[in-house]
Amino acid sequence: MFAALDSFSVQLPDFVRTTTFRWTASAFAVCIVLFSAFIYWEAASYMLAKTDAALTEESLAIAADSPDRELDAIDDRLSQDPRRIKLAGLFGSDGHRIAGNLKREPDGLKIDAPVQNAAAIRIDRDGPDEMTVRAIARSLPNGNVLVIARNIDELKELAELVARALMLGLPFALGFGSVIGMVLSVRAQKRVAELNTLVRRIVAGDLRQRLPTQGLDHPFDKLAEIANGMLDEIEAVVQEMAGVGNEIAHDLRTPLTRVRLVLERGRANAKTLEELEAITDRAIGGIDHSLTIITTLLRIAEIEYGGRLSGLDNVALADLVREVGDLYEPIAEDKHITLRVASGDDATVRGDRDLLLEAVANLVDNALKFTPVGGCVELALVRGENESIVRVTDSGPGVRENERKSVTRRFYRSDKSRHTFGFGLGLSLVSAIVKLHGFRLSIAAGPGCVAEIACALPSA
Amino acid sequence: MSAVSSFKEAWSCKFVPATNLLDVHMGRLRHKVDMPNEAPMIHNVCSAGFILRAAS
């Protein structure tokens, strides 16, 4: 049987098998059943309360009458009953019927109690008829008992009415729920199909594709935005990787070609041992250059993909800044550049001292490299809001607005720096170190260039 | 002593400095150790680094 059901469900359209469709249709059906039950319950309670109030009122009115008018009042009550729902009876103290359409006092009916359910037998022209009634019994001053009742078959009729409405409404509700479920699930399926097509294109290598968003506060839109952010990042990384491959090849070929030329020329032209040694030294210099590029690349990769700080320690930034100042002071002097060191703010941050030293040293190295002879480089430690800033300012040509993001890219070299010796790796190394520490690197243009590492201070 | 290891020892840091930084510092050291008109004590060892030899 289950196999048969399975084969049946396989033939159903796709949307029927979606959770959206099933839940919507079921929710509509359950809602309509609960709503009908609520209507019945509310209406029945209201009718019962009104019936009870009317019975109490009527019984009090008749009981207050004089004994000879009681009979008239009962006859009046019964004669004004075209729907044949009213019952009344006056019984003697021994239980015999004096007047009314009740055969006898209903069994178990408590006298002088509130209105209650009771089983009564009605007698009139159609013969005895047993029914469930709401009834109230009052003892009269002369010892007689007055019973006033009302047939509550009306409640059954109400229940039947609601059930009939339900039977008519349920298929409609199910149908309506199914249509809404179908629309919702077809829409969802359409978007999933769109996403699927786009994702296939992206997987096939077209990284420029982006998932469509409708600008609504919709889960699909949010998902698309997250995925698009991820794609932006992947596209940037892939482009950088592709560029880096070319640039590594290019930057390694230049020094190696030079080494080859030097060796070739030396082999042909060197006459003495000194000449040969000089040529070998130049060749070694070229090879060292290539090796430094490779070492630095590996170092950046290690910092970027290692993703973890090993030697985490308290680093006194003022000492670090002074040390870098001492380290570069001879070079500045050689180039006739004034190197000013201002380590006023003595802040301590959590980090790897060696890596931070390397980062600051690289910034100073860059500044010295691009500052013309007679210029000025300033290395300062200043206090920002919840952070300590290592600022390197130079009087060099500066960095153009459109180049500021690119300078941290591997091998990026500004046109202005084409003729300066370097690898174009310094700032990407600094950027990797700063990112690893969760600090912030910013390159701004002043009269020259202002490079800042903002180090977050540990919370006290 | 290799150039790089001497630098690391002197500055107690792990990174490999640019060649020109080493050269400038070594130049300074030479300037202080080897007086003019004296036989030099710091010698280059090709492809290895530097060696300190007493002037003979």
Short mmCIF file of C-alpha atoms in Angstrom, two decimals, chain A residues 281 284 323 326-328 330-331 333-334 353-354 357-358, chain B residues 7 11-15 18 20-21 24-25 28 46-47:
data_model
loop_
_atom_site.label_atom_id
_atom_site.label_comp_id
_atom_site.label_asym_id
_atom_site.label_seq_id
_atom_site.Cartn_x
_atom_site.Cartn_y
_atom_site.Cartn_z
CA ASP A 281 79.13 39.67 -6.38
CA ILE A 284 74.80 37.17 -6.00
CA GLU A 323 63.83 50.94 18.40
CA ASP A 326 67.33 53.76 16.05
CA LEU A 327 67.28 51.09 13.35
CA TYR A 328 66.58 53.53 10.51
CA PRO A 330 71.66 55.63 9.87
CA ILE A 331 69.81 55.17 6.58
CA GLU A 333 71.32 60.15 7.72
CA ASP A 334 72.87 58.50 4.66
CA ARG A 353 56.35 42.27 19.26
CA ASP A 354 58.41 40.96 16.33
CA LEU A 357 58.29 45.82 14.84
CA GLU A 358 58.38 44.47 11.31
CA PHE B 7 71.18 41.66 12.60
CA TRP B 11 68.16 44.00 17.31
CA SER B 12 66.54 40.94 18.93
CA CYS B 13 63.95 40.60 16.21
CA LYS B 14 62.97 37.83 13.83
CA PHE B 15 62.34 39.58 10.53
CA ALA B 18 66.32 44.73 3.53
CA ASN B 20 70.55 48.12 2.31
CA LEU B 21 69.64 48.33 6.00
CA VAL B 24 74.32 50.78 6.24
CA HIS B 25 74.59 49.37 9.75
CA ARG B 28 78.64 52.32 10.55
CA CYS B 46 81.55 36.14 0.14
CA SER B 47 78.02 34.65 0.23
#
